[in-house]
mmCIF file of C-alpha atoms and ligand atoms in Angstrom:
data_model
loop_
_atom_site.group_PDB
_atom_site.id
_atom_site.type_symbol
_atom_site.label_atom_id
_atom_site.label_comp_id
_atom_site.label_asym_id
_atom_site.label_seq_id
_atom_site.Cartn_x
_atom_site.Cartn_y
_atom_site.Cartn_z
ATOM 1 C CA UNK A 1006 0.001 -0.001 0.001
ATOM 2 C CA UNK A 1007 0.983 3.633 -0.422
ATOM 3 C CA UNK A 1008 2.560 5.269 2.611
ATOM 4 C CA UNK A 1009 0.245 8.231 2.002
ATOM 5 C CA UNK A 1010 -3.363 7.069 2.564
ATOM 6 C CA UNK A 1011 -4.835 9.966 0.554
ATOM 7 C CA UNK A 1012 -2.901 9.048 -2.598
ATOM 8 C CA UNK A 1013 -3.272 5.852 -4.629
ATOM 9 C CA UNK A 1014 -0.399 3.459 -4.962
ATOM 10 C CA UNK A 1015 1.058 3.919 -8.434
ATOM 11 C CA UNK A 1016 -0.436 0.787 -9.933
ATOM 12 C CA UNK A 1017 -3.360 0.163 -7.575
ATOM 13 C CA UNK A 1018 -6.378 -0.412 -9.809
ATOM 14 C CA UNK A 1019 -8.668 -0.722 -6.797
ATOM 15 C CA UNK A 1020 -8.656 3.087 -6.580
ATOM 16 C CA UNK A 1021 -11.904 3.619 -8.454
ATOM 17 C CA UNK A 1022 -13.401 6.203 -6.074
ATOM 18 C CA UNK A 1023 -16.130 3.738 -5.054
ATOM 19 C CA UNK A 1024 -17.315 3.276 -8.631
ATOM 20 C CA UNK A 1025 -17.454 -0.520 -8.496
ATOM 21 C CA UNK A 1026 -20.329 -0.093 -6.029
ATOM 22 C CA UNK A 1027 -22.030 2.637 -8.100
ATOM 23 C CA UNK A 1028 -21.597 1.093 -11.555
ATOM 24 C CA UNK A 1029 -25.052 -0.544 -11.837
ATOM 25 C CA UNK A 1030 -26.884 2.688 -10.889
ATOM 26 C CA UNK A 1031 -24.693 4.695 -13.279
ATOM 27 C CA UNK A 1032 -25.437 2.335 -16.161
ATOM 28 C CA UNK A 1033 -29.205 2.792 -15.636
ATOM 29 C CA UNK A 1034 -28.928 6.590 -15.796
ATOM 30 C CA UNK A 1035 -26.117 7.176 -18.232
ATOM 31 C CA UNK A 1036 -28.131 7.727 -21.414
ATOM 32 C CA UNK A 1037 -30.807 9.903 -19.729
ATOM 33 C CA UNK A 1038 -28.556 12.386 -17.949
ATOM 34 C CA UNK A 1039 -29.618 15.849 -19.142
ATOM 35 C CA UNK A 1040 -26.573 17.661 -17.753
ATOM 36 C CA UNK A 1041 -24.353 15.513 -19.919
ATOM 37 C CA UNK A 1042 -26.494 16.126 -22.977
ATOM 38 C CA UNK A 1043 -25.979 19.863 -22.406
ATOM 39 C CA UNK A 1044 -22.205 19.420 -22.003
ATOM 40 C CA UNK A 1045 -21.711 17.131 -25.015
ATOM 41 C CA UNK A 1046 -21.731 19.883 -27.700
ATOM 42 C CA UNK A 1047 -19.375 22.077 -25.664
ATOM 43 C CA UNK A 1048 -16.832 19.339 -25.030
ATOM 44 C CA UNK A 1049 -17.024 18.099 -28.619
ATOM 45 C CA UNK A 1050 -16.396 21.654 -29.797
ATOM 46 C CA UNK A 1051 -13.359 21.949 -27.516
ATOM 47 C CA UNK A 1052 -11.957 18.706 -28.931
ATOM 48 C CA UNK A 1053 -11.908 20.324 -32.379
ATOM 49 C CA UNK A 1054 -11.555 18.283 -35.552
ATOM 50 C CA UNK A 1055 -10.801 14.797 -34.286
ATOM 51 C CA UNK A 1056 -10.970 12.937 -37.600
ATOM 52 C CA UNK A 1057 -8.040 10.477 -37.776
ATOM 53 C CA UNK A 1058 -6.833 11.728 -34.373
ATOM 54 C CA UNK A 1059 -5.941 9.415 -31.528
ATOM 55 C CA UNK A 1060 -8.012 10.395 -28.484
ATOM 56 C CA UNK A 1061 -7.698 9.298 -24.874
ATOM 57 C CA UNK A 1062 -10.796 9.479 -22.632
ATOM 58 C CA UNK A 1063 -9.561 9.420 -19.039
ATOM 59 C CA UNK A 1064 -12.189 7.784 -16.809
ATOM 60 C CA UNK A 1065 -14.250 6.681 -19.811
ATOM 61 C CA UNK A 1066 -16.773 4.659 -17.773
ATOM 62 C CA UNK A 1067 -18.955 2.620 -20.137
ATOM 63 C CA UNK A 1068 -17.489 4.608 -23.021
ATOM 64 C CA UNK A 1069 -20.345 6.874 -24.077
ATOM 65 C CA UNK A 1070 -18.249 9.937 -24.900
ATOM 66 C CA UNK A 1071 -15.477 7.896 -26.550
ATOM 67 C CA UNK A 1072 -18.082 6.318 -28.820
ATOM 68 C CA UNK A 1073 -19.171 9.826 -29.830
ATOM 69 C CA UNK A 1074 -15.550 10.637 -30.664
ATOM 70 C CA UNK A 1075 -15.209 7.400 -32.651
ATOM 71 C CA UNK A 1076 -18.423 8.170 -34.570
ATOM 72 C CA UNK A 1077 -16.774 11.470 -35.585
ATOM 73 C CA UNK A 1078 -13.737 9.721 -36.981
ATOM 74 C CA UNK A 1079 -11.355 9.510 -34.009
ATOM 75 C CA UNK A 1080 -9.334 6.470 -33.061
ATOM 76 C CA UNK A 1081 -10.739 6.385 -29.541
ATOM 77 C CA UNK A 1082 -9.030 4.845 -26.529
ATOM 78 C CA UNK A 1083 -10.501 4.994 -23.023
ATOM 79 C CA UNK A 1084 -9.106 4.099 -19.623
ATOM 80 C CA UNK A 1085 -11.021 3.391 -16.425
ATOM 81 C CA UNK A 1086 -10.364 1.261 -13.318
ATOM 82 C CA UNK A 1087 -13.973 0.032 -12.896
ATOM 83 C CA UNK A 1088 -14.321 -3.435 -14.401
ATOM 84 C CA UNK A 1089 -18.146 -3.420 -14.489
ATOM 85 C CA UNK A 1090 -18.136 -0.271 -16.656
ATOM 86 C CA UNK A 1091 -15.276 -1.424 -18.898
ATOM 87 C CA UNK A 1092 -17.091 -4.677 -19.627
ATOM 88 C CA UNK A 1093 -20.073 -2.686 -20.941
ATOM 89 C CA UNK A 1094 -17.720 -0.403 -22.916
ATOM 90 C CA UNK A 1095 -16.238 -3.489 -24.602
ATOM 91 C CA UNK A 1096 -19.695 -4.935 -25.339
ATOM 92 C CA UNK A 1097 -20.926 -1.647 -26.853
ATOM 93 C CA UNK A 1098 -17.868 -1.558 -29.128
ATOM 94 C CA UNK A 1099 -16.295 1.148 -31.270
ATOM 95 C CA UNK A 1100 -13.531 2.064 -28.825
ATOM 96 C CA UNK A 1101 -10.509 0.482 -27.133
ATOM 97 C CA UNK A 1102 -11.182 0.403 -23.382
ATOM 98 C CA UNK A 1103 -8.208 -0.327 -21.131
ATOM 99 C CA UNK A 1104 -8.175 -0.929 -17.372
ATOM 100 C CA UNK A 1105 -5.943 1.682 -15.764
ATOM 101 C CA UNK A 1106 -5.962 4.617 -13.385
ATOM 102 C CA UNK A 1107 -5.541 8.206 -14.542
ATOM 103 C CA UNK A 1108 -2.625 8.759 -12.171
ATOM 104 C CA UNK A 1109 -0.460 6.273 -14.078
ATOM 105 C CA UNK A 1110 -1.478 5.468 -17.622
ATOM 106 C CA UNK A 1111 0.265 2.697 -19.559
ATOM 107 C CA UNK A 1112 1.166 4.705 -22.662
ATOM 108 C CA UNK A 1113 4.335 6.281 -24.005
ATOM 109 C CA UNK A 1114 4.856 10.052 -23.982
ATOM 110 C CA UNK A 1115 3.102 12.040 -26.737
ATOM 111 C CA UNK A 1116 0.981 9.045 -27.804
ATOM 112 C CA UNK A 1117 -2.292 11.008 -28.255
ATOM 113 C CA UNK A 1118 -3.616 14.067 -30.067
ATOM 114 C CA UNK A 1119 -6.515 14.860 -27.726
ATOM 115 C CA UNK A 1120 -7.105 14.029 -24.034
ATOM 116 C CA UNK A 1121 -10.574 14.312 -22.473
ATOM 117 C CA UNK A 1122 -11.717 13.723 -18.935
ATOM 118 C CA UNK A 1123 -15.489 14.083 -18.908
ATOM 119 C CA UNK A 1124 -17.010 14.910 -15.470
ATOM 120 C CA UNK A 1125 -14.363 12.654 -13.987
ATOM 121 C CA UNK A 1126 -11.551 14.685 -12.412
ATOM 122 C CA UNK A 1127 -13.703 15.080 -9.300
ATOM 123 C CA UNK A 1128 -13.648 11.273 -8.921
ATOM 124 C CA UNK A 1129 -9.891 10.863 -9.285
ATOM 125 C CA UNK A 1130 -8.024 10.740 -5.988
ATOM 126 C CA UNK A 1131 -4.728 11.876 -7.487
ATOM 127 C CA UNK A 1132 -6.177 14.517 -9.801
ATOM 128 C CA UNK A 1133 -2.935 16.542 -9.960
ATOM 129 C CA UNK A 1134 -1.015 13.449 -11.149
ATOM 130 C CA UNK A 1135 -3.825 12.750 -13.599
ATOM 131 C CA UNK A 1136 -3.478 16.231 -15.136
ATOM 132 C CA UNK A 1137 0.313 15.773 -15.366
ATOM 133 C CA UNK A 1138 -0.218 12.387 -17.008
ATOM 134 C CA UNK A 1139 -2.609 13.857 -19.600
ATOM 135 C CA UNK A 1140 -0.032 16.547 -20.414
ATOM 136 C CA UNK A 1141 2.638 13.851 -20.778
ATOM 137 C CA UNK A 1142 0.479 11.842 -23.195
ATOM 138 C CA UNK A 1143 -0.290 14.736 -25.519
ATOM 139 C CA UNK A 1144 1.583 15.420 -28.724
ATOM 140 C CA UNK A 1145 2.648 19.091 -28.778
ATOM 141 C CA UNK A 1146 0.250 20.966 -31.040
ATOM 142 C CA UNK A 1147 -1.044 24.560 -31.127
ATOM 143 C CA UNK A 1148 -4.403 25.025 -29.358
ATOM 144 C CA UNK A 1149 -7.497 25.555 -31.530
ATOM 145 C CA UNK A 1150 -9.619 28.721 -31.273
ATOM 146 C CA UNK A 1151 -12.017 27.313 -28.632
ATOM 147 C CA UNK A 1152 -9.138 25.973 -26.534
ATOM 148 C CA UNK A 1153 -7.427 29.414 -26.647
ATOM 149 C CA UNK A 1154 -10.679 31.104 -25.521
ATOM 150 C CA UNK A 1155 -11.056 28.675 -22.614
ATOM 151 C CA UNK A 1156 -7.442 29.149 -21.611
ATOM 152 C CA UNK A 1157 -7.835 32.937 -21.618
ATOM 153 C CA UNK A 1158 -10.965 32.711 -19.444
ATOM 154 C CA UNK A 1159 -9.310 30.359 -16.957
ATOM 155 C CA UNK A 1160 -6.204 32.578 -16.955
ATOM 156 C CA UNK A 1161 -8.314 35.596 -16.007
ATOM 157 C CA UNK A 1162 -10.058 33.783 -13.158
ATOM 158 C CA UNK A 1163 -6.878 32.522 -11.452
ATOM 159 C CA UNK A 1164 -3.579 30.766 -11.752
ATOM 160 C CA UNK A 1165 -4.626 27.367 -10.426
ATOM 161 C CA UNK A 1166 -3.868 25.506 -13.642
ATOM 162 C CA UNK A 1167 -0.239 26.565 -13.463
ATOM 163 C CA UNK A 1168 0.426 25.122 -10.007
HETATM 164 C C1 LIG B 1343 -18.916 10.315 -13.285
HETATM 165 S S1 LIG B 1343 -18.201 8.852 -13.999
HETATM 166 C C2 LIG B 1343 -17.921 9.473 -15.633
HETATM 167 C C3 LIG B 1343 -17.710 8.392 -16.656
HETATM 168 C C4 LIG B 1343 -17.563 8.882 -18.101
HETATM 169 N N1 LIG B 1343 -16.515 9.874 -18.236
HETATM 170 C C5 LIG B 1343 -18.869 9.439 -18.628
HETATM 171 O O1 LIG B 1343 -18.962 10.637 -18.915
HETATM 172 O O2 LIG B 1343 -19.820 8.636 -18.761
HETATM 173 C C6 LIG B 1343 -16.574 8.850 -13.252
HETATM 174 C C7 LIG B 1343 -15.641 7.773 -13.734
HETATM 175 O O3 LIG B 1343 -14.368 7.965 -13.105
HETATM 176 C C8 LIG B 1343 -13.771 6.694 -12.994
HETATM 177 N N2 LIG B 1343 -12.632 6.775 -12.047
HETATM 178 C C9 LIG B 1343 -12.633 6.742 -10.709
HETATM 179 N N3 LIG B 1343 -11.371 6.815 -10.223
HETATM 180 C C10 LIG B 1343 -10.558 6.891 -11.310
HETATM 181 C C11 LIG B 1343 -9.140 6.959 -11.487
HETATM 182 N N4 LIG B 1343 -8.307 6.987 -10.439
HETATM 183 N N5 LIG B 1343 -8.655 6.992 -12.745
HETATM 184 C C12 LIG B 1343 -9.496 6.971 -13.821
HETATM 185 N N6 LIG B 1343 -10.833 6.911 -13.708
HETATM 186 C C13 LIG B 1343 -11.364 6.859 -12.471
HETATM 187 C C14 LIG B 1343 -14.930 5.826 -12.524
HETATM 188 O O4 LIG B 1343 -14.660 4.446 -12.702
HETATM 189 C C15 LIG B 1343 -16.047 6.350 -13.417
HETATM 190 O O5 LIG B 1343 -16.149 5.627 -14.602
#
């Protein structure tokens, strides 16, 4: 076990934030969730043109958003530690779901064009490591117009992203 009880051990896949227990309830609700339907167009817009791009969906759950990326031409990979959700993601097809935690993802540096974590950072114990990992996995590329706008807004409201 980790010597720090608030942080997951590097390769401890049991750190799913309690999602193994919540998976069945989540699967019942996942397609009906209105908040997500409102967020979908915004997040898709931020992803930009993802045709032929390799995307990583961090905390993909049963894979709903990754399937949307795949339908738009992305080569979509998702990671999640919760077996019950990954099994459904595999059954529903269209994406490559892999069992892993966001804090330590089993990919080489600069392996992806786009990284998404959709209403999931709040569930990740080591969210700062997860953000560092996503930065590590991204190929350097200039931000698109929507990403620049978001960055400017976040920059005006504080410096938290930089720390
Ligand atoms: C609110 S659900 C969102 C699932 C998916 N992104 C969606 O929009 O349907 C949160 C997800 O975070 C995953 N999760 C929990 N701890 C995690 C971790 N350490 N690394 C990656 N994913 C984690 C859970 O298994 C769950 O699938």
